[in-house]
Amino acid sequence: MLERALYTKPKRSVRYHEGSCLSDLSFCEYDDIFIGCMENNEPVMQVMPCNGDHAMDEDGKFRWTLKDVMRASLGVVGESALGVTEKVVCTRGRLCVLKRFRMVGIKRARFERRVKRLAAIGQCCDYIVPMKGYLYSKRFKFVVCDYYPMGSLNDLLIGAREHGHTPLTWKKRLKIILHIAKAISFIHSQSSTKERSMIINVHGNLKTSNIMIDVDFNAHVSNFGFTQLAIEACDIGQQRRSPSPHYQPPTLHEPSSQKNDIYHFGIIVLDILGGAKALESIEWDFERKEEVKDQKCDFFEFPFEVKDRGKVFMVWNMALACTNRTREARPSIENILMHLSK
């Protein structure tokens, strides 16, 4: 599994029809348009560190420019409704991830304030992917984050299901679930007061592709607050595929909120436990749930010992509670952590 994560070839950016609102360019394709690096007749556009100083590089100085980043790109490793994710090589071979937004609906000053605030919060939690730098120009808006060679949780789950790689053990799955819950708890514990039109106590975009996994199988939540930086592109949103062709999740006509985060956390946990089968179980009635408890049907996609049975079903029931259609009926993240820590 580790070998697959380290040596998977980067994905190519999907090409869209002419006139689409989505960019079809990767940074590695920009060799002939470096004029785009210039703004206001200035030949150098510097990537700014999130912490306000210039101590990001190993030599104590932050010297990245947009041109350096574009030349260092290794290609697209992911795409979403918000933008494109690229892997880049920094000085001395250090790898970073660049999150390039397709559309940003706020001005430079507000973008910079929001990035710095989100970065300051993320750097205080071990389970949130830290933001290192950012750039806002007429043509490009992006943030620079840490790189995780194991890829995302979605990569690991898909690798086991579609390519026959060794599946994650129950202990590793539980560890990942606990780390995600701790990240959400930290975010939800932030002040509920709006800061300059920002909501800083909600993630807003939880899904398996935004959960990064390190070599020790620790989970780190990425894209915290990115929905307050960029605008989701409708084309990509319509192309998103459900984890199961038979499962269509209920449409949640509600703005980003803590209860919405809890719902999507439940979806992530169900995916970790049983993939498509678990997601379909959201619509199952009580009798079908009893079949799972009595092990009369093949449900969980991993083996577990008898001593772990109680914990496995507790996590499963918790995930079902998180996906309750009634917002008020969903548990708080504090209650979830209390049960996971038992």
XYZ file of C-alpha atoms in Angstrom:
342
model
C 0.000 0.000 0.000
C 2.798 2.412 0.892
C 4.612 1.605 -2.344
C 1.465 2.341 -4.335
C 0.994 5.675 -2.570
C 4.585 6.748 -3.163
C 4.808 5.830 -6.807
C 1.315 6.479 -8.178
C 1.550 8.554 -11.337
C 0.028 12.043 -11.063
C -3.336 12.513 -12.733
C -3.737 14.673 -15.773
C -6.127 17.577 -15.604
C -9.446 16.853 -17.298
C -10.085 18.871 -20.453
C -13.401 20.646 -20.665
C -15.453 21.968 -23.554
C -14.752 25.380 -24.979
C -16.418 28.116 -22.979
C -16.497 26.089 -19.781
C -16.077 28.035 -16.560
C -13.337 25.607 -15.528
C -9.679 26.034 -16.384
C -8.137 23.143 -18.300
C -4.540 24.168 -17.727
C -1.982 22.640 -15.429
C 0.964 24.687 -14.121
C 3.343 22.434 -16.040
C 1.703 23.632 -19.301
C 2.469 27.307 -18.765
C 5.990 27.469 -20.215
C 4.889 29.643 -23.120
C 2.851 32.158 -21.118
C 5.217 33.280 -18.365
C 4.027 36.801 -19.126
C 1.163 35.797 -16.815
C 3.648 35.985 -13.949
C 3.807 39.724 -14.364
C 1.342 42.053 -12.722
C 1.448 45.850 -12.783
C 4.668 45.544 -14.847
C 6.384 43.792 -11.942
C 8.381 40.762 -13.203
C 8.396 38.957 -9.846
C 5.289 37.827 -7.989
C 6.245 36.415 -4.612
C 4.397 33.630 -2.843
C 3.740 34.986 0.652
C 4.115 32.922 3.831
C 0.965 32.557 5.921
C 2.706 33.370 9.201
C 3.762 36.845 8.055
C 7.534 36.286 8.140
C 10.000 34.889 5.601
C 11.175 31.763 7.408
C 9.579 29.050 5.327
C 12.558 27.730 3.398
C 15.275 25.569 4.924
C 17.816 28.383 4.597
C 15.635 30.718 6.639
C 14.303 32.739 3.722
C 11.146 32.532 1.660
C 12.079 33.095 -1.990
C 9.313 31.451 -3.990
C 7.854 33.302 -6.950
C 4.948 32.294 -9.159
C 7.410 31.432 -11.933
C 9.338 29.124 -9.592
C 6.143 27.338 -8.586
C 4.991 26.857 -12.164
C 8.346 25.402 -13.201
C 8.433 23.112 -10.157
C 5.019 21.541 -10.731
C 4.915 17.748 -11.098
C 1.329 17.674 -12.317
C -2.257 17.462 -11.144
C -2.976 15.013 -8.318
C -6.599 15.935 -7.727
C -9.494 18.135 -8.798
C -12.682 19.325 -7.124
C -15.415 21.905 -7.474
C -13.183 24.430 -5.739
C -10.054 23.961 -7.826
C -7.027 21.873 -8.741
C -4.455 20.249 -6.471
C -0.857 20.072 -7.756
C 2.296 18.511 -6.360
C 5.391 20.734 -6.524
C 9.046 20.349 -5.546
C 10.433 23.142 -3.360
C 14.065 23.966 -2.739
C 16.287 21.039 -1.781
C 13.709 18.565 -3.039
C 11.053 19.210 -0.408
C 7.544 18.360 -1.669
C 4.521 20.585 -1.176
C 0.927 20.632 -2.372
C -0.518 23.628 -4.145
C -4.285 24.210 -4.020
C -5.176 26.413 -6.997
C -8.683 27.886 -6.904
C -10.743 28.094 -10.081
C -12.829 31.095 -9.011
C -12.394 33.444 -6.057
C -15.166 35.876 -5.264
C -13.399 38.098 -2.724
C -10.832 40.851 -3.141
C -7.125 40.532 -2.361
C -7.157 42.120 1.104
C -10.027 39.950 2.348
C -8.499 36.828 0.767
C -5.185 37.462 2.535
C -6.869 38.096 5.896
C -8.922 34.924 5.632
C -5.983 32.757 4.586
C -3.841 34.011 7.457
C -6.636 33.475 9.983
C -7.402 29.960 8.769
C -3.685 29.135 8.695
C -3.217 30.388 12.267
C -6.026 28.131 13.487
C -4.798 25.095 11.532
C -1.247 25.405 12.831
C -2.532 24.891 16.383
C -3.944 21.418 15.688
C -1.918 18.336 14.738
C -4.875 16.884 12.828
C -5.332 19.758 10.365
C -3.169 20.129 7.247
C -1.200 23.364 7.781
C -1.149 26.110 5.159
C 2.350 27.464 4.488
C 1.942 30.179 1.878
C -0.446 31.833 -0.539
C -0.581 33.938 -3.690
C -3.309 36.235 -4.996
C -2.895 37.654 -8.482
C -5.190 38.569 -11.321
C -4.845 35.156 -12.932
C -3.818 32.850 -10.081
C -5.037 32.377 -6.535
C -3.630 29.493 -4.532
C -2.387 28.298 -1.152
C 0.599 26.048 -0.410
C 0.167 23.151 2.031
C 2.159 20.194 3.337
C 2.481 17.096 1.135
C 1.475 13.611 2.371
C 2.975 10.747 0.326
C 0.259 8.273 1.359
C -2.291 10.476 -0.347
C -5.867 10.877 0.796
C -8.181 8.548 2.673
C -10.128 8.184 -0.551
C -6.957 6.968 -2.315
C -6.386 4.293 0.329
C -9.978 3.064 0.306
C -10.198 2.991 -3.495
C -6.809 1.243 -3.710
C -8.023 -1.600 -1.507
C -11.386 -1.934 -3.234
C -10.459 -1.587 -6.886
C -6.820 -2.621 -7.085
C -6.611 -5.465 -4.574
C -4.262 -3.749 -2.129
C -4.204 -4.822 1.494
C -7.257 -3.304 3.229
C -6.879 -1.122 6.277
C -7.171 -2.973 9.574
C -9.858 -2.108 12.111
C -7.304 -0.453 14.403
C -6.075 1.807 11.607
C -9.628 2.678 10.577
C -10.547 3.538 14.171
C -7.390 5.639 14.507
C -8.252 7.594 11.362
C -11.856 8.131 12.526
C -10.635 9.384 15.910
C -8.170 11.825 14.329
C -10.852 13.229 12.005
C -13.149 13.711 14.994
C -10.382 15.515 16.904
C -9.811 17.866 13.974
C -13.533 18.631 13.740
C -13.699 19.126 17.510
C -10.863 21.662 17.352
C -12.545 23.558 14.521
C -15.948 23.520 16.221
C -14.387 24.790 19.455
C -13.392 28.081 17.820
C -15.360 31.209 18.640
C -18.809 31.250 17.057
C -18.565 35.018 16.576
C -18.058 36.023 12.958
C -14.641 37.523 12.299
C -14.809 40.049 9.457
C -17.601 38.092 7.742
C -15.800 34.773 8.391
C -17.192 31.670 10.049
C -14.189 30.033 11.679
C -15.902 27.242 13.641
C -17.084 25.244 10.598
C -15.056 23.193 8.108
C -17.582 23.304 5.279
C -16.138 20.681 2.911
C -15.567 17.352 4.680
C -15.067 14.294 2.450
C -12.619 11.397 2.134
C -10.547 13.161 -0.553
C -9.915 15.982 1.950
C -8.528 13.645 4.622
C -4.774 13.226 4.161
C -2.927 10.217 5.624
C 0.729 10.202 6.677
C 3.065 7.182 6.727
C 2.024 6.343 10.301
C -1.652 6.359 9.285
C -2.388 9.553 11.165
C -5.226 11.530 9.589
C -5.021 15.243 8.777
C -8.058 17.218 7.608
C -7.381 19.545 4.670
C -9.299 22.353 2.933
C -10.438 23.887 6.222
C -12.407 27.030 5.384
C -11.653 26.872 1.659
C -15.345 27.332 0.839
C -14.918 30.856 2.279
C -12.027 31.540 -0.087
C -13.271 30.117 -3.373
C -16.507 29.533 -5.262
C -17.562 25.992 -6.166
C -17.745 25.449 -9.933
C -21.129 24.069 -10.956
C -19.695 21.886 -13.754
C -17.587 19.830 -11.371
C -20.340 19.721 -8.764
C -22.683 18.085 -11.263
C -20.027 15.540 -12.255
C -19.403 14.305 -8.720
C -20.150 10.627 -8.451
C -21.837 9.034 -5.509
C -19.777 6.326 -3.712
C -22.424 3.862 -4.871
C -24.478 3.938 -8.080
C -27.484 2.824 -5.997
C -27.059 5.327 -3.198
C -28.219 8.900 -3.649
C -27.575 10.945 -0.490
C -30.332 13.271 0.634
C -29.932 16.831 -0.566
C -29.041 19.002 2.391
C -30.532 22.388 1.605
C -28.652 24.108 4.371
C -25.625 26.404 4.534
C -22.286 25.326 5.965
C -22.794 24.620 9.637
C -21.517 22.394 12.423
C -24.492 20.060 11.978
C -23.659 19.849 8.280
C -20.060 18.940 9.203
C -21.410 16.182 11.458
C -23.515 14.789 8.623
C -20.519 14.568 6.308
C -18.387 13.091 9.090
C -21.002 10.339 9.344
C -20.773 9.711 5.597
C -16.973 9.444 5.878
C -17.230 6.959 8.764
C -19.756 4.803 6.902
C -17.452 4.781 3.873
C -14.539 3.702 6.101
C -16.599 0.883 7.607
C -18.191 -0.639 4.559
C -18.079 1.535 1.459
C -21.149 1.377 -0.780
C -22.897 -1.188 1.439
C -22.575 1.018 4.493
C -23.758 4.124 2.670
C -26.831 2.300 1.420
C -27.588 1.301 5.019
C -28.628 4.885 5.743
C -31.961 4.041 4.139
C -32.301 0.610 5.708
C -35.063 -0.006 8.210
C -34.623 -1.403 11.724
C -35.024 -5.038 10.628
C -32.136 -4.763 8.176
C -29.947 -3.212 10.884
C -30.643 -6.246 13.059
C -29.426 -8.475 10.221
C -26.111 -6.642 10.262
C -25.817 -6.953 14.039
C -26.536 -10.696 13.831
C -23.950 -10.948 11.014
C -26.529 -12.483 8.671
C -25.231 -10.378 5.790
C -21.773 -9.399 4.550
C -21.516 -5.769 5.573
C -18.134 -4.617 6.918
C -15.260 -4.723 4.440
C -12.615 -5.678 7.017
C -12.226 -8.535 9.503
C -12.324 -7.864 13.240
C -11.941 -9.926 16.370
C -14.810 -10.814 18.688
C -13.427 -8.495 21.375
C -13.741 -5.558 18.943
C -17.315 -6.314 17.909
C -18.905 -3.954 20.422
C -16.687 -1.038 19.367
C -17.270 -1.657 15.661
C -21.044 -1.577 16.059
C -20.880 1.434 18.370
C -18.996 3.381 15.683
C -21.471 2.194 13.047
C -24.486 3.302 15.091
C -22.779 6.630 15.776
C -22.254 7.160 12.036
C -25.923 6.443 11.350
C -26.894 8.985 14.020
C -24.641 11.570 12.341
C -26.508 11.129 9.052
C -29.954 11.658 10.553
C -32.065 13.807 8.229
C -33.131 15.896 11.210
C -30.287 18.318 11.953
C -31.088 18.657 15.646
C -30.984 14.873 16.116
C -27.346 14.615 15.018
C -24.869 14.276 17.917
C -22.356 16.958 18.795
C -18.679 16.349 18.108
C -18.041 16.357 21.876
C -20.481 13.473 22.306
C -18.878 11.631 19.389
C -15.383 12.001 20.856
C -16.586 10.816 24.249
C -17.860 7.556 22.732
C -14.830 7.065 20.471
C -12.434 7.506 23.415
C -14.079 4.808 25.566
